[in-house]
XYZ file of C-alpha atoms in Angstrom:
401
model
C -10.201 -0.963 -12.989
C -12.940 -1.057 -15.553
C -11.852 2.202 -17.160
C -8.402 0.778 -17.804
C -9.793 -2.326 -19.426
C -12.057 -0.286 -21.664
C -9.279 2.053 -22.671
C -6.954 -0.822 -23.440
C -9.601 -2.440 -25.566
C -9.877 0.742 -27.566
C -6.151 0.739 -28.096
C -5.946 -2.861 -29.163
C -6.415 -2.185 -32.857
C -3.712 0.449 -32.813
C -1.278 -1.726 -30.932
C -1.781 -4.890 -32.914
C 0.611 -3.641 -35.528
C 3.178 -2.259 -33.146
C 3.046 -4.181 -29.866
C 3.754 -7.663 -28.687
C 4.248 -9.411 -25.382
C 7.537 -10.701 -26.742
C 10.561 -8.885 -25.290
C 12.162 -8.565 -28.677
C 9.193 -6.621 -30.051
C 8.921 -3.854 -27.432
C 10.765 -1.285 -29.540
C 9.392 0.135 -32.759
C 11.446 2.680 -34.721
C 13.503 3.422 -31.575
C 10.322 4.199 -29.598
C 9.593 2.034 -26.605
C 5.975 0.880 -26.672
C 4.122 -0.519 -23.698
C 2.382 -3.845 -24.324
C -1.390 -4.036 -24.060
C -1.167 -6.004 -20.838
C 1.606 -6.585 -18.292
C 3.015 -9.619 -20.092
C 6.683 -10.024 -20.961
C 8.276 -13.106 -22.408
C 11.641 -14.515 -23.326
C 11.767 -17.438 -25.679
C 8.008 -17.812 -25.444
C 8.005 -18.066 -21.633
C 6.885 -15.438 -19.140
C 9.635 -13.456 -17.420
C 7.255 -11.880 -14.879
C 7.544 -13.146 -11.299
C 6.339 -11.723 -7.938
C 5.181 -14.718 -5.891
C 6.699 -13.324 -2.692
C 4.504 -10.238 -2.898
C 1.395 -12.343 -3.490
C 2.270 -14.387 -0.403
C 2.681 -11.351 1.838
C -0.606 -9.832 0.645
C -2.335 -13.147 1.457
C -0.754 -13.128 4.917
C -1.920 -9.562 5.468
C -5.430 -10.555 4.389
C -5.584 -13.297 7.036
C -4.139 -10.997 9.691
C -6.761 -8.363 8.908
C -9.586 -10.828 9.549
C -7.917 -12.260 12.654
C -7.760 -8.813 14.260
C -11.537 -9.072 14.754
C -11.526 -12.656 16.079
C -11.731 -12.235 19.856
C -10.927 -15.920 20.456
C -7.310 -15.360 19.406
C -4.409 -14.421 21.658
C -1.750 -11.784 21.168
C 0.839 -14.475 20.413
C -1.388 -15.937 17.695
C -1.852 -12.526 16.057
C 1.854 -11.791 16.317
C 2.537 -15.190 14.756
C 0.693 -13.999 11.666
C 2.580 -10.693 11.605
C 6.047 -12.145 12.213
C 5.516 -15.650 10.828
C 8.340 -18.180 10.952
C 8.602 -20.906 8.338
C 6.710 -24.035 9.313
C 4.640 -22.495 12.105
C 0.903 -23.083 11.718
C -0.081 -19.421 11.962
C -2.499 -19.347 9.019
C -5.453 -21.356 7.728
C -3.590 -21.742 4.414
C -0.920 -24.464 4.491
C 1.089 -22.763 1.756
C 1.395 -19.642 3.902
C 2.484 -21.746 6.876
C 5.203 -23.357 4.764
C 6.496 -20.005 3.522
C 9.730 -18.470 4.801
C 8.295 -14.986 4.255
C 6.472 -12.732 6.683
C 4.942 -9.260 6.915
C 6.996 -7.737 9.719
C 10.404 -8.185 8.088
C 9.304 -6.111 5.081
C 7.551 -3.381 7.085
C 9.507 -0.103 7.186
C 12.299 -1.964 5.423
C 12.986 -0.127 2.150
C 16.574 0.465 1.118
C 16.099 4.192 0.474
C 14.432 5.097 3.770
C 15.469 2.535 6.347
C 18.721 0.755 5.437
C 20.626 3.499 7.250
C 17.867 4.357 9.711
C 17.217 1.238 11.729
C 16.088 3.255 14.750
C 13.092 4.601 12.819
C 12.398 1.189 11.304
C 12.309 -0.483 14.705
C 10.100 2.282 16.135
C 7.555 1.732 13.358
C 7.628 -2.058 13.764
C 7.176 -1.528 17.509
C 4.104 0.636 16.881
C 2.503 -2.194 14.932
C 3.585 -4.799 17.497
C 1.968 -2.709 20.236
C -1.311 -2.168 18.349
C -1.622 -5.883 17.531
C -0.874 -6.917 21.109
C -3.264 -4.339 22.602
C -6.041 -5.556 20.309
C -5.865 -9.003 21.905
C -4.901 -8.122 25.469
C -7.220 -5.135 25.947
C -9.874 -4.853 23.220
C -10.637 -8.593 22.996
C -10.694 -8.746 26.804
C -13.323 -5.957 26.853
C -15.307 -7.317 23.885
C -18.666 -7.149 25.737
C -17.933 -3.956 27.690
C -19.521 -0.691 26.594
C -16.752 1.673 25.517
C -16.403 5.090 27.096
C -13.647 7.630 27.445
C -10.716 5.817 29.033
C -12.367 2.385 28.689
C -11.895 -0.028 25.783
C -14.911 -1.913 24.500
C -17.723 -1.852 21.972
C -19.730 1.057 20.634
C -22.699 0.744 18.277
C -24.049 3.119 15.669
C -27.529 4.551 16.429
C -30.590 2.567 15.378
C -28.957 -0.841 15.738
C -26.163 -0.099 13.285
C -22.663 -1.525 13.095
C -20.804 -2.255 16.330
C -17.193 -1.106 16.492
C -14.514 -2.311 18.934
C -12.132 0.374 20.149
C -9.359 0.883 22.662
C -9.597 3.339 25.548
C -8.895 6.257 23.183
C -11.601 5.321 20.663
C -9.090 3.920 18.139
C -10.036 0.795 16.181
C -6.675 -0.934 16.320
C -7.552 -3.334 13.502
C -7.999 -0.320 11.227
C -4.812 1.317 12.482
C -2.832 -1.832 11.633
C -4.427 -2.508 8.235
C -4.201 1.048 6.912
C -0.674 1.538 8.257
C 0.448 -1.571 6.371
C -0.722 0.051 3.135
C 2.046 2.545 3.739
C 4.557 0.600 5.804
C 4.517 -2.541 3.666
C 3.055 -1.975 0.189
C 3.874 1.683 -0.487
C 7.317 1.607 1.111
C 8.424 -1.578 -0.621
C 7.073 -0.411 -3.968
C 8.209 3.217 -4.073
C 11.301 3.266 -1.895
C 12.738 -0.170 -2.460
C 11.953 -1.963 -5.718
C 11.541 1.211 -7.815
C 14.648 2.735 -6.280
C 17.609 3.284 -8.599
C 19.728 1.952 -5.753
C 17.922 -1.387 -6.085
C 17.274 -1.479 -9.834
C 20.886 -0.594 -10.645
C 22.534 -2.309 -7.672
C 25.911 -3.882 -8.367
C 26.194 -4.807 -12.033
C 22.423 -4.939 -12.648
C 22.502 -2.341 -15.429
C 25.340 -4.035 -17.297
C 23.709 -7.438 -16.868
C 20.323 -6.156 -17.988
C 21.798 -4.540 -21.081
C 23.644 -7.766 -21.908
C 20.556 -9.828 -20.946
C 22.452 -11.812 -18.356
C 19.759 -13.731 -16.461
C 19.527 -14.619 -12.804
C 20.685 -18.165 -12.064
C 17.986 -20.642 -13.039
C 15.532 -17.877 -14.009
C 14.183 -16.335 -17.192
C 14.509 -12.728 -15.992
C 17.288 -10.282 -15.311
C 17.656 -8.917 -11.793
C 16.389 -5.493 -12.904
C 13.307 -6.984 -14.575
C 12.524 -8.960 -11.422
C 12.814 -5.981 -9.093
C 10.400 -3.967 -11.233
C 8.000 -6.925 -11.207
C 8.222 -7.142 -7.416
C 7.097 -3.518 -7.163
C 4.195 -4.405 -9.464
C 3.333 -7.377 -7.255
C 2.749 -5.275 -4.150
C -0.138 -3.569 -5.987
C -1.525 -6.306 -8.236
C -0.309 -9.538 -6.597
C -3.784 -10.608 -5.397
C -5.448 -10.172 -8.794
C -6.925 -13.245 -10.521
C -5.149 -12.111 -13.685
C -2.402 -9.705 -12.602
C -1.442 -9.007 -16.210
C -4.733 -7.146 -16.671
C -5.897 -5.999 -13.230
C -9.474 -5.036 -12.392
C -8.736 -3.783 -8.832
C -10.659 -4.431 -5.577
C -8.695 -7.690 -5.385
C -7.561 -7.301 -1.764
C -8.283 -5.086 1.260
C -5.129 -3.046 0.905
C -3.525 -0.709 -1.645
C -5.172 -2.387 -4.633
C -8.665 -1.560 -3.361
C -7.872 1.948 -2.170
C -6.335 2.887 -5.522
C -9.704 1.879 -6.960
C -11.597 3.994 -4.420
C -9.533 7.090 -5.164
C -9.914 6.475 -8.905
C -13.701 6.305 -8.487
C -13.703 9.890 -7.173
C -14.261 12.127 -10.205
C -11.635 14.547 -8.893
C -8.968 11.840 -9.186
C -10.325 9.778 -12.073
C -7.615 8.253 -14.249
C -5.075 7.735 -11.473
C -5.396 3.912 -11.685
C -4.829 3.861 -15.417
C -1.836 6.187 -15.063
C -0.213 3.771 -12.604
C -0.877 0.715 -14.759
C 0.408 2.380 -17.925
C 3.544 3.580 -16.132
C 4.251 0.084 -14.819
C 3.930 -1.416 -18.311
C 5.995 1.258 -20.046
C 8.674 1.159 -17.358
C 9.007 -2.612 -17.720
C 9.153 -2.283 -21.507
C 11.850 0.366 -21.075
C 13.914 -2.080 -19.009
C 13.615 -4.635 -21.788
C 14.673 -1.942 -24.282
C 17.548 -0.776 -22.014
C 16.103 2.747 -21.857
C 16.820 3.587 -18.231
C 15.836 7.259 -18.413
C 12.373 6.257 -19.605
C 12.229 3.626 -16.837
C 12.967 6.251 -14.189
C 10.371 8.641 -15.633
C 7.725 5.953 -15.171
C 8.875 5.284 -11.603
C 8.288 8.945 -10.819
C 4.738 8.767 -12.199
C 4.034 5.728 -10.024
C 5.517 7.415 -6.948
C 3.404 10.555 -7.328
C 0.192 8.606 -7.950
C 0.582 5.948 -5.253
C 1.654 8.538 -2.674
C -1.545 10.448 -3.342
C -3.726 7.419 -2.478
C -2.957 7.543 1.259
C -3.221 11.344 1.303
C -6.650 11.430 -0.340
C -8.039 8.728 1.928
C -6.596 10.327 5.097
C -8.333 13.620 4.277
C -11.525 11.804 3.241
C -11.785 9.909 6.536
C -10.790 12.812 8.801
C -13.561 14.935 7.310
C -15.997 12.002 7.443
C -15.127 11.471 11.116
C -15.620 15.156 11.879
C -19.057 15.110 10.246
C -20.065 11.946 12.148
C -19.011 13.562 15.419
C -21.163 16.578 14.597
C -24.075 14.170 13.982
C -23.373 12.577 17.389
C -22.672 9.188 15.746
C -19.523 8.360 17.690
C -19.272 4.751 16.497
C -19.138 5.899 12.891
C -16.830 8.756 13.836
C -14.348 6.416 15.523
C -14.391 4.077 12.523
C -13.717 6.871 10.045
C -11.068 8.461 12.253
C -9.336 5.105 12.740
C -9.093 4.597 8.989
C -7.864 8.163 8.624
C -5.325 7.540 11.396
C -3.825 4.590 9.487
C -3.670 6.450 6.179
C -2.143 9.465 7.922
C 0.465 7.129 9.475
C 1.204 5.830 5.943
C 2.215 9.291 4.702
C 5.743 8.850 6.102
C 6.290 6.139 3.448
C 5.236 8.282 0.487
C 7.755 9.671 -1.988
C 7.967 13.198 -3.358
C 8.933 12.852 -7.043
C 12.467 13.964 -7.749
C 13.516 13.623 -4.130
C 14.571 10.998 -1.640
C 12.015 12.180 0.907
C 8.390 11.540 1.874
C 5.708 14.223 1.729
C 5.529 14.047 5.538
C 8.497 13.159 7.742
C 8.324 10.615 10.544
C 8.570 13.402 13.122
C 5.593 15.186 11.557
C 3.552 11.979 11.633
C 4.605 11.319 15.220
C 3.331 14.813 16.025
C -0.050 14.072 14.443
C -0.288 10.792 16.378
C 0.463 12.588 19.639
C -2.178 15.221 18.924
C -4.877 12.688 18.016
C -4.124 10.397 20.964
C -3.701 13.143 23.593
C -5.908 12.774 26.675
C -8.768 10.458 25.794
C -7.886 10.446 22.099
C -10.827 10.452 19.687
C -13.229 11.045 22.582
C -11.601 14.471 23.012
C -10.353 15.479 19.564
C -11.976 18.615 18.156
C -13.425 19.140 14.715
C -11.073 22.101 14.326
C -8.045 19.840 14.857
C -9.285 17.350 12.250
C -10.030 20.142 9.781
C -6.551 21.584 10.251
C -4.838 18.219 9.687
C -6.940 17.544 6.598
C -6.078 20.960 5.209
C -2.358 20.501 5.843
C -2.313 17.094 4.128
C -4.337 18.234 1.125
C -2.229 21.360 0.680
C 1.041 19.392 0.794
C -0.171 17.131 -2.046
C -1.744 19.875 -4.141
C -5.446 19.003 -3.936
C -8.285 20.471 -1.913
C -10.088 19.090 1.113
C -13.338 19.347 -0.811
C -11.977 17.182 -3.638
C -10.957 14.387 -1.245
C -13.980 14.618 1.053
C -16.437 13.322 -1.580
């Protein structure tokens, strides 16, 4: 996020007289001011904490790599996805000792799934099935040449990259990784920790206003929930207080990629500024300002999956037209995962995603009909890309760069 860093540097002189990382100095003449970096303190000690989010991102990183290790079994891959404390599922001992896992927080937000366990279980089952098929079918056919109806490998022309696909041409590792950007990171951030139902749960607002801290902690419950949302985006950063992006293979990196497109430049800075100002608003007990920042984050983060879905569907269509099916399947598989993630987005001012689960299920059925990507037409991909872009208010051309 180089642009953000540069902009913040330019603002430093202005803010030196009005900003501080100290909680007590976040309000100046009744105006809430965001600190220069995401640093908040109480009594000289940091009140920011999101270790659980950092752990889950690290688990997802290991799972992503393992999905291309054909020596592993389905049970080993599932152990990484649904880890149980003490099991040696990861190469990192601290992850093995953790009581956290990825699966329990997938499709698990309070706003979307607390009263819709049927949908939550269906989504978890999709991921279970893709992970299991990767080991049982794709790994088993690792040296087989893929063709319609047959899983295996397919190489780009001229000795290019080899891709490993199922019988429908879908790279299951890409389907899993990109779907987790929506099902884990986006859903937990937008529909759980930034939800008023979570931020204001129970007596959180009264306790935050009175600065009643969580037992044994330096933060209020409301402060911590906002930080946990922040952690799902920046938790893998070397210095999360001043992120540079491209720190993981998930939402953090794809926010950077969308920001690098001139048509969407500034989106990363908008998210970072909204996170800082929203946290400062919590410290200042300005809950309307907090909720305004949550809406900015929701609109921006939702757009990330939409832009990348359109980008990859058009890229896949163009690769098909160039008769480079290995590249086409790779692009379409990434697009498939981002399209799947759209059911976890959040339309600002509503309690609904930009695309419902039934709409996404319809897209999945269309793409996987017959022999899947071996059969899908360029017209179908163009139509889906157009529908997604139109729903979010940008053009296919803007996202296809």
